[in-house]
Tab-separated table of C-alpha atoms in Angstrom:
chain	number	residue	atom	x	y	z
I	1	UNK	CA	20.168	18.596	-0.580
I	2	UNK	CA	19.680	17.307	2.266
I	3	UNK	CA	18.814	19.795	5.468
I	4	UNK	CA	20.892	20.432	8.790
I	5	UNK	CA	18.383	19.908	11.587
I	6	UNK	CA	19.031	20.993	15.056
I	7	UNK	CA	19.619	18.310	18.001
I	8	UNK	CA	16.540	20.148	19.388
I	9	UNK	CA	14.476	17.889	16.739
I	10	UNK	CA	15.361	14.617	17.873
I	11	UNK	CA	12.490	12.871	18.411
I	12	UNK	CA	10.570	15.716	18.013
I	13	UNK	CA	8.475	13.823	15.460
I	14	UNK	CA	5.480	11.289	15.772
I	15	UNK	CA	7.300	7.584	14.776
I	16	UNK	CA	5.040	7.083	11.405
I	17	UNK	CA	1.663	6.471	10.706
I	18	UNK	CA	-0.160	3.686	11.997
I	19	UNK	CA	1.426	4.495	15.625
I	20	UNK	CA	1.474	7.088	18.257
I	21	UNK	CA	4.119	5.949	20.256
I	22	UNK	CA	7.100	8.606	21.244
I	23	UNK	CA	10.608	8.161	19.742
I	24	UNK	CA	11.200	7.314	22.999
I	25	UNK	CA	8.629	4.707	23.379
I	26	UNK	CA	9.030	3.681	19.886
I	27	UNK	CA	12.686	2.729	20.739
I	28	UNK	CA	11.177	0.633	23.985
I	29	UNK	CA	8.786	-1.564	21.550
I	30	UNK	CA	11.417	-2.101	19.359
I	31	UNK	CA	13.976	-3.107	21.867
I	32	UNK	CA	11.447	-5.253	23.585
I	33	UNK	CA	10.805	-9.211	23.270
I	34	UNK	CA	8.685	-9.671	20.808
I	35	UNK	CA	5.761	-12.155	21.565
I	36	UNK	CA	6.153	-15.604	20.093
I	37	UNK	CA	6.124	-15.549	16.301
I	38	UNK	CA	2.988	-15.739	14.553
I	39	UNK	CA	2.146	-19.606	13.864
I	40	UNK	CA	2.724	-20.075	10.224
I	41	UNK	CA	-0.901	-20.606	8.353
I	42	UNK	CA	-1.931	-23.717	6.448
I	43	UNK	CA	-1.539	-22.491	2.718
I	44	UNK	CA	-4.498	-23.770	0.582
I	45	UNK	CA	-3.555	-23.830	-3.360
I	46	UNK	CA	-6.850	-21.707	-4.280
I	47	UNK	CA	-5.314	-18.326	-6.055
I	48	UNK	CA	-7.043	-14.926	-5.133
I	49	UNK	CA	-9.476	-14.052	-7.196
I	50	UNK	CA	-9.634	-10.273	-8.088
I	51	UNK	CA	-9.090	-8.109	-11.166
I	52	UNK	CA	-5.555	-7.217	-9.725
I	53	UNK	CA	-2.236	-6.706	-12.209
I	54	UNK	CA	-1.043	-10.018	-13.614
I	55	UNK	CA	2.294	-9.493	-11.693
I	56	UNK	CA	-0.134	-10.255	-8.426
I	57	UNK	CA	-1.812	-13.714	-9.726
I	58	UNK	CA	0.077	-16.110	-7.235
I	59	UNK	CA	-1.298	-14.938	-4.701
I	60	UNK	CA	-2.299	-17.626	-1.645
I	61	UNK	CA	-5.790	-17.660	0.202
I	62	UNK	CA	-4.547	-18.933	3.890
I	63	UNK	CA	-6.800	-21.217	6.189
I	64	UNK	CA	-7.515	-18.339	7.950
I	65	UNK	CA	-9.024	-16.638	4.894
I	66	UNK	CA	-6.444	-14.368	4.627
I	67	UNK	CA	-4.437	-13.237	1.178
I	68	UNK	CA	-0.651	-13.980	1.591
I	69	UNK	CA	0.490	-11.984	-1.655
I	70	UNK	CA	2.643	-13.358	-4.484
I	71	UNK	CA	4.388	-10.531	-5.189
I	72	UNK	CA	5.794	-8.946	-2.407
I	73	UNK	CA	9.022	-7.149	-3.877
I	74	UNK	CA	6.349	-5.319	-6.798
I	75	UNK	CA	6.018	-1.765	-6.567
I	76	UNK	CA	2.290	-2.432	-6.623
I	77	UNK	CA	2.003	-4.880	-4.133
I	78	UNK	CA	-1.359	-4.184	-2.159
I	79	UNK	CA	-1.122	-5.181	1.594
I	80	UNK	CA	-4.102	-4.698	3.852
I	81	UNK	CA	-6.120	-6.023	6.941
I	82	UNK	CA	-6.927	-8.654	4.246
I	83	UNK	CA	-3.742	-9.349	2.419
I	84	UNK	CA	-0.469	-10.035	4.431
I	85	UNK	CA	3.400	-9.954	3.509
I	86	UNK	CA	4.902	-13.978	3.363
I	87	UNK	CA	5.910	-15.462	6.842
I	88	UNK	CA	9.502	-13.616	7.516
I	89	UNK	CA	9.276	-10.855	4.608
I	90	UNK	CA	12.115	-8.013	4.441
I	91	UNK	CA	12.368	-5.984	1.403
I	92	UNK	CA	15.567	-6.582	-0.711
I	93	UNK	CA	17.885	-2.998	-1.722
I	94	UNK	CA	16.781	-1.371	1.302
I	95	UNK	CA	18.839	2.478	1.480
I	96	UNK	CA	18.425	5.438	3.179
I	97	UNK	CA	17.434	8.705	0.702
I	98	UNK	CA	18.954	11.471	1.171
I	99	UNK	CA	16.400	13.787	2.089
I	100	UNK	CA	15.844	15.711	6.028
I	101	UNK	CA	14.410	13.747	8.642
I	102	UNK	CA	12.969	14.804	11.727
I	103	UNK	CA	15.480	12.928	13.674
I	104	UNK	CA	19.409	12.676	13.490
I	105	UNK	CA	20.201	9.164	14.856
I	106	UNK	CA	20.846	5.929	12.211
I	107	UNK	CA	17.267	4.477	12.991
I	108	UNK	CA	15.721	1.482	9.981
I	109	UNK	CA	12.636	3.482	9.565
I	110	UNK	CA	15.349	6.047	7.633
I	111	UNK	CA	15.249	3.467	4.912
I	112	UNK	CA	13.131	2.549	1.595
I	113	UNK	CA	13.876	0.454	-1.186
I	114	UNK	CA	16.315	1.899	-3.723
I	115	UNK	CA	13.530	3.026	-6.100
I	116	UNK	CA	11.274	4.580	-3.962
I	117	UNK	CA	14.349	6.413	-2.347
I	118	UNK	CA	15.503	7.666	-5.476
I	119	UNK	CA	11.930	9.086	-6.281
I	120	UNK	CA	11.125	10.730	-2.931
I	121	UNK	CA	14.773	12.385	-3.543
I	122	UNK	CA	13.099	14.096	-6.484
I	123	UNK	CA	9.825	14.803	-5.206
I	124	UNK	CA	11.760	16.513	-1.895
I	125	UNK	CA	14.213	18.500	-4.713
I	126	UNK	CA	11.194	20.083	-6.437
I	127	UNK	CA	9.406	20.677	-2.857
I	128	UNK	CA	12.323	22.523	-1.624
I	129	UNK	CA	12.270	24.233	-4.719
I	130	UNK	CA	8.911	25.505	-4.587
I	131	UNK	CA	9.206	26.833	-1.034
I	132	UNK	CA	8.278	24.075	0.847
I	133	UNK	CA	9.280	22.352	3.595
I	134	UNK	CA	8.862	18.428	4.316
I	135	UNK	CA	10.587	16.035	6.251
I	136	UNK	CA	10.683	12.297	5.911
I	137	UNK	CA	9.481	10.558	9.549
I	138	UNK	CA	9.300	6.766	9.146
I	139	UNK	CA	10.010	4.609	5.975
I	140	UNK	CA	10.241	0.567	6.797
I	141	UNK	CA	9.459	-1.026	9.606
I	142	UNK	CA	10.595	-4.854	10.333
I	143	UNK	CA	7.148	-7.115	11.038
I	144	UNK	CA	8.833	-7.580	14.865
I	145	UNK	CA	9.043	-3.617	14.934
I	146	UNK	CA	5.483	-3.474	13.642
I	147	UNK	CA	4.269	-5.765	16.354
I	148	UNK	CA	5.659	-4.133	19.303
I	149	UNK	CA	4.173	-0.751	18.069
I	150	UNK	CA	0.679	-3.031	17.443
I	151	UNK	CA	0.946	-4.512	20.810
I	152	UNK	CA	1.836	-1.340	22.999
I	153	UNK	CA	-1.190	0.680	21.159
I	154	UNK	CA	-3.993	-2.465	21.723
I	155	UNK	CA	-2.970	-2.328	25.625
I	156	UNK	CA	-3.340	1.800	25.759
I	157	UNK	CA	-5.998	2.018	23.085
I	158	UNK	CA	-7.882	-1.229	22.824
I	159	UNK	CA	-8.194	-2.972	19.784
I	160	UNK	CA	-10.987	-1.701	18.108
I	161	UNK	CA	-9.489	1.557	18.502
I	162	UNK	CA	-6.199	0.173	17.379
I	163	UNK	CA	-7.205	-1.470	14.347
I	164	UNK	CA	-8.706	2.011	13.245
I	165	UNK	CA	-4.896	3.605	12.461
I	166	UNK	CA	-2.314	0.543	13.027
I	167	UNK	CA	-1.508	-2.603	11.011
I	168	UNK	CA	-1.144	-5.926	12.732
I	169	UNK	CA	1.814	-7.198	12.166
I	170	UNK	CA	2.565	-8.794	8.903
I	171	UNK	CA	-0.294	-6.080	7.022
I	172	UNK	CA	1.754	-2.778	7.170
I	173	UNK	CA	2.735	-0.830	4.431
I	174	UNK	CA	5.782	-0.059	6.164
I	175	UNK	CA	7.456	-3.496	6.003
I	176	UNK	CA	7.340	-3.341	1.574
I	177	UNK	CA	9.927	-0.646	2.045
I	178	UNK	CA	7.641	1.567	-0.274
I	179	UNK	CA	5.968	3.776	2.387
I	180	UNK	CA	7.443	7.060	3.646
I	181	UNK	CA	5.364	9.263	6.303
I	182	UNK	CA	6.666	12.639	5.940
I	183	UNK	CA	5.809	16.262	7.775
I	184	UNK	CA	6.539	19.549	8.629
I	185	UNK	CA	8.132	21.729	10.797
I	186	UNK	CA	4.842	24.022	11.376
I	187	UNK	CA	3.406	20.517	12.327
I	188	UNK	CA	5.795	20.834	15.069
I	189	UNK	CA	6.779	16.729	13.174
I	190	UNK	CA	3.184	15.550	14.357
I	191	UNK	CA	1.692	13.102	12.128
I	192	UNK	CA	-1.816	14.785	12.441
I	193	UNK	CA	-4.711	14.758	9.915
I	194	UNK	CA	-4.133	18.789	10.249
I	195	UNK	CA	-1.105	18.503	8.143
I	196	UNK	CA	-3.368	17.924	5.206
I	197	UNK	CA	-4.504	21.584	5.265
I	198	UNK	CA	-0.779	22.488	5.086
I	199	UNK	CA	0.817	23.877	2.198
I	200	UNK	CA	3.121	21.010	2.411
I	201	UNK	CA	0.259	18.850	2.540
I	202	UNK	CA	-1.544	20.518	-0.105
I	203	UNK	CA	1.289	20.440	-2.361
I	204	UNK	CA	1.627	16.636	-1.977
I	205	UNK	CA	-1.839	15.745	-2.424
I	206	UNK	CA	-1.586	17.941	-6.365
I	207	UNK	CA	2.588	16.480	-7.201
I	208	UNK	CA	3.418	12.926	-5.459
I	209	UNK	CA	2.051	11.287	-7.797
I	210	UNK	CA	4.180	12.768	-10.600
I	211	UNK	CA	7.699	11.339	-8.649
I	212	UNK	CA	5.456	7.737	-8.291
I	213	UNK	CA	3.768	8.482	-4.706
I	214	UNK	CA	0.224	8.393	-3.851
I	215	UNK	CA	-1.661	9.410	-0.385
I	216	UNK	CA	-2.577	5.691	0.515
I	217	UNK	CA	-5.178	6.417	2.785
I	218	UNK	CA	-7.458	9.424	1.329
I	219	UNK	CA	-9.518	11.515	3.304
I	220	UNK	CA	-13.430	9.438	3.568
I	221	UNK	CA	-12.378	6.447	2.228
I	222	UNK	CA	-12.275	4.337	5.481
I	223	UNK	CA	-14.728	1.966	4.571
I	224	UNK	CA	-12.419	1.216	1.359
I	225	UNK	CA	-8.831	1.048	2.932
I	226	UNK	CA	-9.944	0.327	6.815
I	227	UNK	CA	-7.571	2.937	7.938
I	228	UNK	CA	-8.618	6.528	9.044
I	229	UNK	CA	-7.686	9.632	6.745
I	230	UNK	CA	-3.559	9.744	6.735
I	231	UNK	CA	-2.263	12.661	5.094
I	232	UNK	CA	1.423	11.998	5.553
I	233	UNK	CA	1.343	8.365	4.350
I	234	UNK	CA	3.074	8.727	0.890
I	235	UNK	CA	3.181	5.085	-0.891
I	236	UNK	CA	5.113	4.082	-3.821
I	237	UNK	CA	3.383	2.976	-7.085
I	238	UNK	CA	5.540	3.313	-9.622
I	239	UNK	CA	4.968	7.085	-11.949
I	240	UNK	CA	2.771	5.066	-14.475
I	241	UNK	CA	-0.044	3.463	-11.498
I	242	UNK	CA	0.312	6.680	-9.423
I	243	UNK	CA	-1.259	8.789	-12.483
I	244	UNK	CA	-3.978	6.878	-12.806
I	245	UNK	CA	-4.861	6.669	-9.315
I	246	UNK	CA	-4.485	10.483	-8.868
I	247	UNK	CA	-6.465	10.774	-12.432
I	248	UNK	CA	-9.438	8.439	-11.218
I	249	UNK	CA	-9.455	9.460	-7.472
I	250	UNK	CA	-9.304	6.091	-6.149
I	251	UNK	CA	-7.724	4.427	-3.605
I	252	UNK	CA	-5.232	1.560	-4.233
I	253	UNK	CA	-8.315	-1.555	-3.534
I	254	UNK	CA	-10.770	0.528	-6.292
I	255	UNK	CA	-7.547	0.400	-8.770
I	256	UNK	CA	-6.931	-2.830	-8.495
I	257	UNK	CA	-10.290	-4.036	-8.369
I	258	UNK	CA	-10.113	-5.474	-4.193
I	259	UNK	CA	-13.153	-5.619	-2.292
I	260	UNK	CA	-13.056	-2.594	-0.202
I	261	UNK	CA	-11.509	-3.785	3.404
I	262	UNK	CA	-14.240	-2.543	5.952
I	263	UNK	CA	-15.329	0.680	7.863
I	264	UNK	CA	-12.674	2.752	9.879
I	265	UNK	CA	-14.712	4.688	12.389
């Protein structure tokens, strides 16, 4: 099913959520040096307390207070300002769906894990189906990736600003393979809040969750997720967990019974 796009496209698009470098500039970051690797954290042998899925009780409080999760290959892995991805992380059965992008070239932020591929296949099926039309803009993203595109927005946008829409390294979404931002052509392939008053954007707030996807970071919920409102972050749950959280309208931290993270301004 999947869409001929023009060469006129390439890097037309914003390069996921969480950034706003250019394709270009995106390319630079990843190509550059990254900065020496983050010094490994004394592990203490306290587990995280929480009323989180059993499938997430290993989970390690760090010196530093941080949570380094047990279960980073689960479908409902939570990772946030406060709970990281294990020292050198990459996701296993990583593939590229076969769904439009709003690029051409072979780039690693085509790919998601085999499962969440196969489901935003079918959720892109039925959208095309029902007259609309999305396009997938960044799936995973390598922790090295992540912190070039951390460290090129905290020298142009300072980090206070930063940490308001991108994850330090090690705390994004995009490096569990489960996270797809996806747009629109009448969004020109911006990742803008504005995409949530798009039919596209409508349409995935009212059906993702039926192929297993939920809108990560809902609109007003800063102070619960610590990212601003991101329409066009679509996160795998799993069809069973994305129900509920689209029944209760919650975010992922109420589900699972986290303390909220802090306040996005």
């Amino acid at each position: 099913m999947k869409k001929l796009l023009t060469m006129a496209l390439i890097g037309a698009a914003l390069t996921g959520c969480s950034n706003s470098l250019t394709d270009s500039d995106e390319k630079q970051a990843e190509e550059a040096p990254a900065s020496s690797a983050a010094q490994e954290d004394e592990k203490e042998s306290t587990p995280a307390s929480g009323e989180a899925s059993t499938s997430q009780n290993e989970d390690i409080v760090l010196s530093n207070g941080m949570i380094e999760v047990g279960n980073p290959e689960s479908v409902e892995v939570v990772v946030n300002k406060q709970r990281k991805l294990p020292e050198g992380y990459t996701p296993p059965d990583l593939t590229v769906p076969d769904v439009p992008f709003s690029f051409e070239e072979d780039h690693p932020k085509k790919q998601l894990r085999q499962e969440a591929a196969d489901a935003l296949e079918e959720l892109f099926e039925r959208s095309d189906q029902e007259g609309m039309d999305l396009v997938a803009a960044s799936g995973y993203r390598s922790y090295e990736r992540q912190e070039a595109i951390y460290e090129r927005n905290v020298e142009v946008y300072g980090k206070e600003e930063t940490d308001t829409f991108s994850a330090s390294p090690g705390t994004s979404e995009h490096q569990t393979g489960l996270a797809m931002d996806v747009t629109s052509a009448e969004m020109a392939f911006k990742l803008t809040q504005a995409f949530g008053d798009t039919p596209e954007g409508e349409w995935l707030a009212d059906h993702a969750y039926e192929y297993g996807f939920i809108i990560r970071y809902p609109e007003g919920d800063n102070n619960i997720t610590g990212y601003k409102y991101e329409p066009w972050h679509l996160r795998y749950v799993g069809k069973e967990a994305a129900a509920e959280v689209h029944e209760q309208q919650v975010t992922l931290e109420e589900f699972f019974g986290y303390e909220p993270v802090g306040e996005a301004e």
